[in-house]
Coordinates of C-alpha atoms in Angstrom, one line a residue:
M151 CA -8.4 -30.7 0.7
W152 CA -10.4 -34.4 0.0
K153 CA -7.0 -36.1 -1.7
R154 CA -5.2 -35.0 1.1
H155 CA -7.7 -36.5 3.1
K156 CA -7.6 -39.8 1.1
K157 CA -4.4 -40.3 1.1
N158 CA -4.0 -39.7 5.1
V159 CA -6.8 -41.9 5.3
D160 CA -4.6 -44.8 3.2
N161 CA -1.5 -43.9 5.1
D162 CA -3.5 -44.9 8.4
E163 CA -4.8 -48.0 6.9
T164 CA -1.5 -49.2 6.0
D165 CA -0.3 -48.3 9.2
K166 CA -3.0 -50.6 10.8
G167 CA -2.3 -53.2 8.3
L168 CA 1.5 -53.3 8.9
S169 CA 0.0 -53.5 12.5
E170 CA -2.4 -56.1 12.3
L171 CA 0.3 -58.1 10.3
L172 CA 2.9 -57.6 12.8
K173 CA 0.4 -58.9 15.7
L174 CA 0.6 -62.5 13.6
V175 CA 4.1 -62.8 14.2
I176 CA 3.6 -64.5 17.5
Y177 CA 2.2 -67.2 15.5
L178 CA 5.5 -68.1 14.7
N179 CA 6.8 -67.9 18.5
P180 CA 6.5 -72.2 18.9
Y181 CA 8.5 -72.5 15.4
R182 CA 11.3 -69.5 15.9
L183 CA 14.1 -71.8 16.2
Y184 CA 13.2 -73.1 12.6
F185 CA 12.4 -69.2 11.5
Y186 CA 15.2 -67.5 13.0
S187 CA 17.5 -70.5 11.7
A188 CA 15.6 -69.7 8.5
L189 CA 16.7 -65.8 9.1
V190 CA 20.7 -66.9 9.5
C191 CA 20.8 -69.2 6.1
L192 CA 19.2 -66.2 4.7
F193 CA 21.3 -63.4 5.7
L194 CA 24.4 -66.0 4.9
T195 CA 23.2 -66.6 1.3
A196 CA 22.6 -63.2 0.8
A197 CA 26.5 -62.9 1.9
L198 CA 27.5 -65.3 -0.3
S199 CA 25.8 -63.2 -3.4
L200 CA 28.1 -60.4 -2.7
A201 CA 30.9 -63.0 -2.5
F202 CA 30.0 -63.4 -6.2
P203 CA 30.1 -59.8 -7.9
Y204 CA 32.9 -59.5 -6.0
L205 CA 35.5 -62.8 -7.1
M206 CA 34.0 -62.7 -10.5
G207 CA 35.8 -59.2 -10.7
I208 CA 39.0 -60.9 -9.8
L209 CA 38.6 -63.8 -11.7
I210 CA 38.2 -60.9 -14.7
G211 CA 40.6 -58.7 -13.6
G212 CA 43.1 -61.1 -12.8
S213 CA 42.7 -62.5 -16.8
M214 CA 43.5 -59.0 -18.0
G215 CA 46.4 -58.2 -16.1
G216 CA 44.9 -55.4 -14.4
G217 CA 45.6 -54.0 -10.9
D218 CA 46.7 -55.7 -7.9
S219 CA 43.3 -57.8 -8.2
I220 CA 45.6 -60.9 -7.9
A221 CA 49.0 -60.6 -5.3
D222 CA 52.1 -61.9 -6.4
P223 CA 50.7 -64.3 -9.6
K224 CA 52.5 -67.6 -10.3
S225 CA 50.8 -67.6 -13.7
V226 CA 47.8 -65.8 -14.6
E227 CA 46.6 -69.6 -15.3
E228 CA 47.0 -70.8 -12.2
N229 CA 45.3 -67.5 -10.2
I230 CA 41.9 -68.1 -12.4
N231 CA 41.8 -71.4 -11.6
R232 CA 42.4 -70.8 -7.9
V233 CA 39.6 -68.0 -8.2
A234 CA 37.4 -70.2 -10.0
L235 CA 37.8 -73.0 -7.5
I236 CA 37.1 -70.2 -5.3
L237 CA 33.5 -69.4 -7.0
V238 CA 32.3 -72.8 -7.5
T239 CA 32.9 -73.7 -3.3
V240 CA 30.9 -70.4 -3.0
L241 CA 28.0 -71.7 -5.1
A242 CA 27.9 -74.7 -3.7
V243 CA 27.6 -73.5 0.2
Q244 CA 25.3 -71.3 -1.2
A245 CA 22.7 -73.7 -2.2
F246 CA 23.6 -76.2 0.5
V247 CA 22.4 -73.4 2.8
A248 CA 19.1 -71.7 0.6
Y249 CA 17.5 -75.6 0.5
W250 CA 18.0 -75.5 4.6
R251 CA 16.6 -72.1 4.1
I252 CA 13.8 -72.4 2.4
R253 CA 13.2 -76.2 4.4
W254 CA 13.1 -73.9 7.2
F255 CA 11.0 -71.4 6.3
A256 CA 8.4 -73.6 5.1
F257 CA 8.3 -75.7 7.7
A258 CA 7.7 -71.9 10.2
G259 CA 5.6 -70.4 7.7
E260 CA 3.1 -73.5 7.0
S261 CA 2.5 -74.6 10.7
A262 CA 2.4 -71.5 12.0
L263 CA -0.5 -70.6 9.3
A264 CA -1.9 -73.6 10.5
D265 CA -1.7 -72.4 14.4
I266 CA -4.0 -69.0 12.3
R267 CA -6.5 -70.9 10.6
K268 CA -7.3 -73.0 13.7
A269 CA -7.7 -70.1 15.5
A270 CA -9.8 -68.3 13.0
Y271 CA -12.1 -70.9 12.4
G272 CA -12.0 -72.2 16.5
K273 CA -12.6 -68.4 16.6
L274 CA -15.6 -68.1 14.1
V275 CA -17.7 -71.3 15.3
R276 CA -17.8 -69.5 18.9
L277 CA -18.8 -66.3 17.9
P278 CA -22.9 -65.7 18.2
M279 CA -25.3 -66.1 16.2
S280 CA -25.6 -62.7 15.6
Y281 CA -22.4 -62.2 14.2
F282 CA -23.4 -64.3 11.1
S283 CA -26.8 -63.2 11.0
E284 CA -25.3 -60.0 9.4
R285 CA -22.1 -61.4 7.2
R286 CA -22.7 -64.1 4.4
V287 CA -21.1 -67.6 4.3
G288 CA -19.3 -67.2 1.4
E289 CA -17.2 -64.1 2.2
L290 CA -16.7 -66.1 5.6
C291 CA -14.9 -68.7 3.3
S292 CA -13.1 -66.4 1.7
R293 CA -11.5 -64.9 4.7
I294 CA -10.8 -68.7 5.9
S295 CA -9.2 -69.8 2.2
A296 CA -8.2 -67.0 0.3
D297 CA -7.2 -64.7 2.5
L298 CA -5.0 -67.1 4.9
T299 CA -3.3 -68.2 1.8
L300 CA -1.9 -64.2 1.0
I301 CA -0.7 -64.5 4.5
R302 CA 1.5 -67.8 4.0
D303 CA 3.0 -66.3 1.1
T304 CA 4.0 -63.7 2.8
L305 CA 5.7 -65.7 5.6
I306 CA 7.0 -67.8 3.7
L307 CA 8.2 -65.7 0.3
T308 CA 7.4 -61.6 0.4
V309 CA 9.2 -61.4 4.3
P310 CA 12.7 -63.6 3.3
Q311 CA 12.6 -61.3 -0.2
I312 CA 12.6 -58.3 1.9
I313 CA 15.1 -59.5 3.7
R314 CA 17.3 -60.3 0.9
Q315 CA 17.2 -58.0 -1.3
S316 CA 17.5 -55.4 1.2
V317 CA 20.6 -57.0 2.2
M318 CA 21.6 -57.5 -1.4
L319 CA 20.6 -53.3 -1.5
V320 CA 22.5 -52.3 1.3
G321 CA 25.9 -54.6 0.8
G322 CA 26.2 -53.8 -2.8
I323 CA 25.6 -49.6 -2.5
S324 CA 28.2 -50.4 0.0
F325 CA 30.9 -51.6 -2.0
I326 CA 30.2 -49.1 -4.9
A327 CA 30.9 -46.5 -2.4
W328 CA 33.8 -47.9 -1.2
A329 CA 35.1 -49.1 -4.9
S330 CA 34.6 -45.4 -6.6
P331 CA 32.9 -42.8 -4.7
K332 CA 32.2 -40.8 -8.2
L333 CA 31.0 -43.3 -10.2
T334 CA 28.0 -44.1 -7.3
M335 CA 27.1 -40.7 -7.4
V336 CA 26.0 -40.5 -11.3
M337 CA 24.2 -43.8 -10.6
M338 CA 22.5 -42.7 -7.2
L339 CA 21.0 -40.5 -9.6
C340 CA 18.0 -41.6 -10.2
V341 CA 17.4 -43.3 -7.3
P342 CA 15.1 -40.4 -5.4
I343 CA 12.9 -40.5 -8.4
V344 CA 12.7 -44.0 -7.9
V345 CA 11.6 -43.6 -4.4
I346 CA 9.4 -41.7 -5.3
L347 CA 7.7 -42.9 -8.2
M348 CA 7.2 -46.6 -6.1
G349 CA 5.8 -44.5 -3.2
I350 CA 3.0 -43.1 -5.9
F351 CA 2.4 -46.3 -7.7
G352 CA 2.5 -48.2 -4.6
R353 CA -0.6 -46.8 -3.1
G354 CA -2.8 -46.7 -5.9
I355 CA -1.9 -50.4 -6.6
R356 CA -2.3 -51.2 -3.0
V357 CA -6.0 -49.4 -2.9
Q358 CA -6.7 -51.7 -6.2
T359 CA -5.5 -54.2 -4.5
R360 CA -8.3 -54.2 -1.7
E361 CA -10.9 -53.3 -4.1
A362 CA -10.1 -56.6 -6.0
Q363 CA -9.5 -58.9 -2.7
D364 CA -13.0 -57.5 -1.9
E365 CA -14.5 -57.8 -5.4
L366 CA -13.5 -61.7 -5.1
A367 CA -14.7 -62.3 -1.9
A368 CA -17.9 -61.4 -3.0
S369 CA -18.1 -63.6 -6.4
N370 CA -16.9 -66.6 -4.1
V371 CA -20.1 -65.6 -2.5
V372 CA -21.9 -66.4 -5.3
V373 CA -20.6 -70.0 -6.0
E374 CA -21.5 -70.2 -2.4
E375 CA -25.1 -69.6 -2.6
S376 CA -25.7 -71.8 -6.2
L377 CA -23.8 -74.8 -5.2
H378 CA -25.5 -75.0 -1.1
G379 CA -28.8 -74.6 -3.3
I380 CA -27.4 -76.5 -6.8
A381 CA -31.3 -78.9 -6.5
S382 CA -32.9 -75.3 -6.9
V383 CA -30.5 -74.3 -9.3
K384 CA -31.4 -76.8 -11.6
A385 CA -35.1 -77.8 -10.2
F386 CA -35.4 -73.7 -12.3
T387 CA -33.2 -74.7 -14.9
N388 CA -31.3 -71.5 -13.5
E389 CA -27.8 -72.8 -14.5
D390 CA -27.3 -70.1 -17.5
Y391 CA -28.2 -67.3 -14.8
E392 CA -26.2 -68.7 -12.3
V393 CA -23.3 -68.3 -14.4
S394 CA -24.5 -65.2 -15.9
R395 CA -24.5 -64.0 -12.2
Y396 CA -20.9 -65.5 -11.0
S397 CA -19.7 -63.4 -14.5
E398 CA -21.4 -60.2 -13.6
S399 CA -20.0 -60.7 -10.0
L400 CA -15.9 -61.5 -11.7
K401 CA -16.4 -58.5 -14.1
G402 CA -15.7 -56.0 -11.3
F403 CA -12.9 -57.8 -9.9
V404 CA -11.0 -58.7 -13.5
N405 CA -11.3 -55.0 -13.9
L406 CA -9.6 -53.9 -11.3
T407 CA -6.8 -56.8 -11.0
L408 CA -6.8 -55.7 -14.6
S409 CA -5.7 -51.8 -13.6
A410 CA -3.9 -52.8 -11.0
S411 CA -1.6 -55.1 -13.2
K412 CA -1.3 -52.1 -15.6
A413 CA -0.1 -49.9 -13.1
R414 CA 2.4 -52.4 -11.7
A415 CA 2.9 -53.3 -15.8
L416 CA 4.1 -49.1 -15.7
F417 CA 5.9 -49.1 -12.5
V418 CA 8.0 -52.1 -13.8
S419 CA 8.8 -51.3 -17.2
F420 CA 9.8 -47.9 -16.0
I421 CA 12.0 -49.3 -13.3
I422 CA 14.1 -51.7 -15.8
F423 CA 14.5 -48.6 -18.4
A424 CA 15.8 -46.3 -15.4
L425 CA 17.8 -48.6 -13.6
F426 CA 19.9 -50.2 -16.2
G427 CA 19.8 -46.7 -18.2
V428 CA 21.8 -45.6 -15.6
I429 CA 23.5 -48.6 -15.2
T430 CA 24.7 -48.3 -19.2
F431 CA 25.2 -45.1 -18.9
V432 CA 27.7 -45.5 -15.9
V433 CA 29.1 -48.5 -17.5
W434 CA 29.9 -46.1 -20.7
Y435 CA 31.3 -43.7 -18.3
G436 CA 33.6 -46.0 -16.4
A437 CA 34.9 -46.7 -19.4
G438 CA 36.1 -43.8 -20.0
M439 CA 37.9 -43.8 -16.5
L440 CA 39.9 -47.2 -16.8
E441 CA 40.7 -45.9 -20.3
R442 CA 42.4 -43.2 -18.6
E443 CA 43.8 -45.5 -15.6
E444 CA 41.4 -43.9 -13.1
I445 CA 40.1 -47.2 -11.9
D446 CA 41.5 -50.7 -12.4
A447 CA 39.9 -53.8 -14.4
A448 CA 39.1 -55.4 -11.6
K449 CA 36.8 -52.7 -9.6
F450 CA 35.6 -51.3 -12.4
T451 CA 34.0 -55.1 -13.2
Q452 CA 33.1 -55.5 -9.5
F453 CA 31.2 -51.8 -9.7
V454 CA 29.4 -53.1 -13.1
L455 CA 28.2 -56.6 -11.3
F456 CA 27.5 -54.8 -7.7
S457 CA 25.5 -52.8 -9.4
I458 CA 23.4 -55.0 -11.8
F459 CA 22.6 -56.8 -8.4
V460 CA 21.4 -53.3 -6.9
G461 CA 19.6 -52.6 -9.7
A462 CA 17.9 -55.7 -9.5
A463 CA 16.6 -55.6 -5.7
L464 CA 15.7 -52.5 -6.5
G465 CA 14.0 -53.4 -9.5
S466 CA 12.0 -56.6 -7.5
F467 CA 10.7 -54.1 -4.8
P468 CA 7.2 -53.0 -7.3
D469 CA 6.2 -56.6 -7.0
I470 CA 7.0 -57.0 -3.7
L471 CA 5.7 -54.2 -2.3
S472 CA 2.4 -55.1 -4.1
Q473 CA 2.4 -58.6 -2.8
L474 CA 3.4 -57.0 0.9
H475 CA -0.1 -54.9 0.1
K476 CA -2.4 -57.7 -0.5
A477 CA -1.2 -59.1 2.7
V478 CA -2.3 -56.1 4.6
G479 CA -5.1 -55.9 3.9
A480 CA -6.0 -59.8 4.3
T481 CA -4.4 -59.5 7.5
V482 CA -6.3 -57.1 8.3
R483 CA -10.1 -58.8 7.5
V484 CA -8.3 -62.1 9.7
R485 CA -7.6 -59.8 12.3
E486 CA -11.2 -58.4 12.9
I487 CA -12.3 -62.0 12.5
L488 CA -9.2 -63.2 15.5
S489 CA -10.4 -59.9 17.5
E490 CA -14.4 -60.6 18.3
E491 CA -15.8 -61.3 21.3
P492 CA -16.3 -65.0 21.4
E493 CA -19.5 -66.5 23.2
E494 CA -18.9 -66.6 27.4
A495 CA -19.3 -70.6 26.9
H496 CA -17.9 -71.0 30.2
N497 CA -18.4 -69.5 34.0
D498 CA -17.8 -71.1 37.1
N499 CA -21.4 -72.3 37.7
Q500 CA -21.5 -76.1 36.4
L501 CA -24.9 -77.7 35.8
S502 CA -24.7 -81.4 36.0
R503 CA -28.1 -81.9 35.2
L504 CA -31.1 -79.9 34.9
R505 CA -34.6 -81.2 36.0
G506 CA -36.3 -79.9 32.9
E507 CA -38.2 -76.5 34.3
V508 CA -38.2 -73.4 31.1
E509 CA -40.1 -69.8 32.4
F510 CA -40.6 -67.1 29.9
S511 CA -40.5 -63.8 32.5
D512 CA -42.3 -61.0 30.3
V513 CA -39.7 -61.8 27.7
S514 CA -39.6 -59.5 24.7
F515 CA -37.4 -59.9 21.4
S516 CA -35.9 -58.1 18.4
Y517 CA -33.7 -59.3 16.1
P518 CA -30.3 -57.5 16.0
S519 CA -29.9 -56.6 12.4
R520 CA -34.0 -56.0 13.0
K521 CA -34.4 -54.0 16.0
D522 CA -37.4 -52.2 15.0
I523 CA -39.2 -55.4 14.4
E524 CA -40.2 -57.0 17.8
V525 CA -40.4 -61.0 17.2
L526 CA -41.5 -61.4 20.6
R527 CA -43.9 -59.0 23.1
G528 CA -43.7 -59.7 26.6
I529 CA -43.9 -63.8 26.3
N530 CA -45.0 -65.5 29.5
L531 CA -44.7 -69.2 29.7
S532 CA -43.7 -71.6 32.6
V533 CA -43.2 -75.1 31.7
E534 CA -42.9 -78.0 34.4
A535 CA -39.7 -80.9 34.1
G536 CA -41.2 -83.7 31.8
E537 CA -44.1 -81.3 30.9
R538 CA -45.4 -81.9 27.1
V539 CA -46.0 -78.2 25.6
A540 CA -47.0 -78.0 22.0
I541 CA -46.8 -74.3 20.5
V542 CA -48.8 -73.4 17.2
G543 CA -49.2 -70.9 15.1
S544 CA -48.5 -69.5 11.7
S545 CA -45.3 -68.8 9.6
G546 CA -43.3 -65.6 10.8
A547 CA -45.2 -66.1 14.4
G548 CA -42.0 -66.2 16.4
K549 CA -42.0 -70.1 16.8
S550 CA -38.5 -70.5 15.9
T551 CA -37.5 -67.5 17.4
L552 CA -38.2 -69.4 21.1
F553 CA -36.7 -72.3 20.2
Q554 CA -33.4 -69.9 19.4
L555 CA -33.9 -67.7 22.8
L556 CA -34.0 -71.1 25.0
M557 CA -30.8 -72.5 22.9
R558 CA -29.4 -68.8 23.7
F559 CA -28.2 -68.4 20.3
Y560 CA -29.6 -64.9 21.4
D561 CA -30.4 -63.5 24.6
P562 CA -34.0 -61.9 25.1
S563 CA -34.4 -57.9 24.5
S564 CA -36.2 -57.8 27.8
G565 CA -37.7 -59.7 30.2
E566 CA -36.1 -62.8 31.8
L567 CA -35.2 -66.3 30.5
K568 CA -34.9 -69.0 33.6
F569 CA -34.2 -73.1 33.8
D570 CA -35.1 -75.1 36.9
G571 CA -35.3 -71.4 38.8
Q572 CA -32.2 -70.2 37.6
N573 CA -31.5 -66.9 34.6
A574 CA -29.8 -68.6 32.0
A575 CA -27.3 -65.9 32.0
N576 CA -26.4 -67.5 35.2
Y577 CA -25.5 -71.4 33.3
S578 CA -22.6 -72.1 30.9
L579 CA -23.8 -71.7 27.8
S580 CA -21.6 -75.2 26.5
D581 CA -23.4 -77.0 30.1
L582 CA -26.5 -75.6 29.2
R583 CA -26.8 -76.1 25.3
D584 CA -25.6 -80.0 26.5
Q585 CA -29.0 -80.6 28.5
M586 CA -30.8 -79.5 25.1
A587 CA -31.2 -81.5 22.0
I588 CA -32.9 -79.9 19.3
V589 CA -34.4 -81.6 16.1
P590 CA -34.5 -78.7 13.2
Q591 CA -37.4 -79.3 10.6
D592 CA -34.8 -79.0 7.7
V593 CA -32.1 -81.4 8.9
L594 CA -28.5 -80.6 8.1
L595 CA -26.4 -83.2 8.1
F596 CA -22.5 -83.2 7.9
G597 CA -20.3 -84.6 5.1
G598 CA -18.8 -88.0 6.8
S599 CA -20.7 -90.9 7.4
I600 CA -24.0 -91.6 9.4
R601 CA -22.6 -92.8 12.4
D602 CA -21.0 -89.7 13.0
N603 CA -23.9 -88.2 12.4
I604 CA -25.9 -90.3 14.8
A605 CA -22.4 -89.6 17.2
Y606 CA -22.6 -86.1 16.8
G607 CA -25.4 -85.8 19.5
C608 CA -22.6 -87.6 22.1
P609 CA -19.0 -88.5 20.6
E610 CA -17.9 -90.4 23.2
A611 CA -21.1 -92.6 23.2
E612 CA -20.1 -96.7 22.3
E613 CA -21.2 -98.5 19.5
V614 CA -24.1 -100.1 21.0
D615 CA -25.8 -96.6 22.2
I616 CA -25.4 -95.8 18.7
I617 CA -27.2 -98.7 17.1
E618 CA -30.2 -98.4 19.6
A619 CA -30.7 -94.8 19.4
A620 CA -31.4 -95.6 15.3
Q621 CA -33.1 -98.4 16.4
K622 CA -35.7 -95.8 18.3
A623 CA -35.8 -93.6 15.3
N624 CA -36.8 -96.2 13.0
A625 CA -33.2 -95.9 11.3
H626 CA -31.9 -99.2 11.9
G627 CA -33.8 -100.6 9.1
F628 CA -32.5 -98.4 6.1
I629 CA -29.2 -98.4 7.6
Q630 CA -28.5 -102.0 7.5
S631 CA -30.1 -102.3 3.6
F632 CA -26.7 -99.9 2.6
P633 CA -23.8 -101.8 1.9
E634 CA -21.5 -99.9 4.3
G635 CA -24.4 -99.5 6.5
Y636 CA -23.4 -97.3 9.4
Q637 CA -20.2 -95.9 7.6
T638 CA -22.6 -94.6 4.7
I639 CA -21.0 -91.8 3.9
V640 CA -24.2 -89.3 3.7
G641 CA -23.0 -86.3 1.0
D642 CA -22.6 -82.4 1.2
R643 CA -25.0 -81.8 3.9
G644 CA -26.7 -85.6 3.9
V645 CA -27.5 -85.5 -0.2
K646 CA -27.5 -89.3 -0.6
L647 CA -30.3 -89.3 1.7
S648 CA -33.8 -88.2 1.6
G649 CA -35.5 -86.4 3.1
G650 CA -37.5 -88.6 6.0
Q651 CA -34.2 -90.3 6.1
R652 CA -32.1 -87.0 7.3
Q653 CA -35.0 -86.9 9.6
R654 CA -34.3 -89.9 11.3
I655 CA -30.7 -89.9 11.8
A656 CA -31.6 -86.3 13.2
I657 CA -33.9 -87.8 15.7
A658 CA -31.4 -90.7 16.4
R659 CA -29.1 -87.9 16.9
A660 CA -30.8 -86.2 19.9
I661 CA -32.5 -89.3 20.8
L662 CA -28.8 -90.5 22.1
A663 CA -27.4 -87.4 23.7
D664 CA -30.2 -87.6 26.3
P665 CA -31.1 -84.5 27.0
A666 CA -33.4 -82.8 30.2
I667 CA -35.6 -81.1 27.5
L668 CA -36.2 -81.6 23.9
L669 CA -36.6 -79.3 21.4
L670 CA -38.5 -80.5 18.5
D671 CA -39.9 -79.0 15.0
E672 CA -42.3 -80.9 14.1
A673 CA -39.8 -84.0 13.7
T674 CA -41.7 -86.1 12.5
S675 CA -42.7 -84.0 8.9
S676 CA -40.8 -86.0 6.6
L677 CA -41.9 -89.1 7.4
D678 CA -44.4 -92.3 6.0
S679 CA -47.3 -92.6 7.8
E680 CA -45.8 -96.5 9.3
S681 CA -42.6 -94.5 10.0
E682 CA -43.8 -91.9 11.3
R683 CA -46.1 -93.9 13.6
L684 CA -42.8 -96.1 15.0
V685 CA -41.2 -92.6 15.7
H686 CA -44.5 -91.5 17.7
E687 CA -43.8 -94.7 19.5
A688 CA -40.4 -93.4 20.0
L689 CA -40.5 -90.8 21.3
E690 CA -43.3 -90.8 23.4
S691 CA -41.3 -93.2 25.7
L692 CA -38.6 -90.8 25.3
M693 CA -40.5 -87.4 26.1
S694 CA -42.4 -89.3 28.8
K695 CA -39.2 -88.4 30.9
R696 CA -38.3 -85.1 29.8
T697 CA -39.3 -81.6 29.1
S698 CA -40.5 -81.2 25.5
I699 CA -41.5 -78.5 23.9
I700 CA -42.6 -79.4 20.0
I701 CA -42.8 -76.9 16.9
A702 CA -46.3 -78.0 15.0
H703 CA -46.6 -77.3 12.3
R704 CA -49.4 -80.3 11.6
L705 CA -52.0 -80.2 14.3
A706 CA -52.3 -84.3 14.5
T707 CA -48.6 -84.4 16.0
V708 CA -49.1 -82.7 18.6
R709 CA -53.2 -83.7 20.4
G710 CA -51.3 -86.2 22.9
A711 CA -49.3 -82.7 24.1
D712 CA -49.7 -81.6 28.2
R713 CA -51.0 -78.2 26.9
I714 CA -51.2 -76.6 23.2
L715 CA -50.1 -72.7 22.9
V716 CA -51.5 -70.7 20.2
L717 CA -48.8 -67.6 18.9
R718 CA -49.9 -65.3 17.0
D719 CA -47.5 -62.2 16.2
G720 CA -45.5 -62.6 18.6
R721 CA -47.7 -63.4 21.6
F722 CA -49.8 -66.2 23.0
I723 CA -53.3 -65.8 22.4
E724 CA -54.2 -69.0 23.2
S725 CA -53.6 -72.6 25.6
G726 CA -55.1 -75.3 26.7
T727 CA -55.1 -79.0 25.5
H728 CA -56.6 -80.2 22.0
E729 CA -60.1 -80.8 23.3
E730 CA -59.8 -77.7 25.7
L731 CA -58.7 -75.8 22.7
S732 CA -61.0 -77.3 19.8
C733 CA -64.2 -76.5 21.8
K734 CA -63.2 -72.6 21.8
K735 CA -65.6 -70.7 19.7
G736 CA -64.2 -68.6 17.2
G737 CA -60.7 -69.8 18.3
V738 CA -57.7 -69.9 16.2
Y739 CA -56.6 -73.1 17.0
K740 CA -60.1 -74.5 16.0
M741 CA -60.1 -72.7 13.4
L742 CA -57.3 -73.9 12.2
S743 CA -58.3 -77.6 13.4
E744 CA -61.2 -77.5 11.3
L745 CA -58.8 -76.5 8.3
Q746 CA -56.7 -79.2 8.5
F747 CA -58.8 -82.3 9.8
N748 CA -61.9 -81.1 7.5

């Protein structure tokens, strides 16, 4: 019962996978002229391949003088030369057509794959943050790289092979049935056995292949994590540990692939033995028919050659089906990404410029992956346009979560978030985020130049604006000290810059964005005293005209805030200026202030 249920599940998954694979064919539409031209060339080369054994039979039969393979010849030699010339011509035409077949299939397949890659990546970056909180980066990278490579191989290699071998199989069987029904019956005795075994082996190979791809994705996650955290790996001298962890993750993949290859090896070996064993038997049986003059030499030769073609076509199907099964599994995973619902980045309510008013009205929030833990509880906060508000609290109090709600990475579980008196959901996501800039404590820079990283805040900015933003962030000096200046490559995640330098680049990026609302996560925490002073001067000027919300870890940075709020366990428990809170007996802020300043 269980086995029958498992079989039905496998069949359903295969049907689903094939259906999903067919849905990707739509990406071939822009290149259908090339694809259809390649298909025509494919059928033509297959037909020319079928002409080879036919002409070869005439050639050999004519040289043996058998049957009517050469009608009214002037001489055996002349007819042999004539047929040989036709054969060479056929081969030349086939080679020419095959050249364009391969080129056009490659162009259509690679172009379609590039479109699929762009669609998958475009969908990924537009998915909500909740999607990424439930998945690992290495797994997603594997989908974009390894799985799409399998799909490319299917479009360029496997699909043409299926069509070609099917044409060869149907054409070959049709000819041998016409040439000698008696010999055909003898040869076809093994076909039902082969088909049944192909189904049995194919199902097992398909399951093992899918599991192997999942194991490979898991091992890619280990590589992704260790390389992203390479500094920590080296700092703790854990190179051997990471290699061991990767080796362990590869064991499952290797074992599954070896098991699948063992099944394929057994299958292919059986197919070779069965098919060519039958061909040998047919040749032996046909030789007797030839001796009894039940078949002429030309047709017998053609029958043998076509039988070899049929056997080769059948023998190629196990590998073809194996590749198809891999592509089916890969397609399901890629289609899962493509079918996800993206964030609604745009709506009809166009936003010109926010004044900068922010209001949290009885907002509570739990992360989708941890719905049982309430991170924010009944938050009420009203920030006026141009006001500077600082939020302090211990780690895990919910400070960063407030920023994520403001950027609408997540929506409140309950309550309402408003901007300029309007519910945040009424605004276009892209318009709303364009009005805000965030400077995180842990700055991530992209692997391009310093200029590109600053311009990320406003890609269309002029060079003079980029330099001015860098000057305000006290970054211009150290940038100019590099030989390449603003064209200096920062390396992966900005590894070529110090922590303070990365922080100032992020501040320059925020300054260039010219936002209505600034979100600063202790933006000066990595700067030396002199740089911190200069950046504070720039931020003072910048924040005076904008709503600024600051997450503070060091209380010295928020003394000048218009209002300071203390967050504990997801609730605001204190509110006031630095002077007011510092005088509050038994207050949390007073305690933190005494700990830091004393």
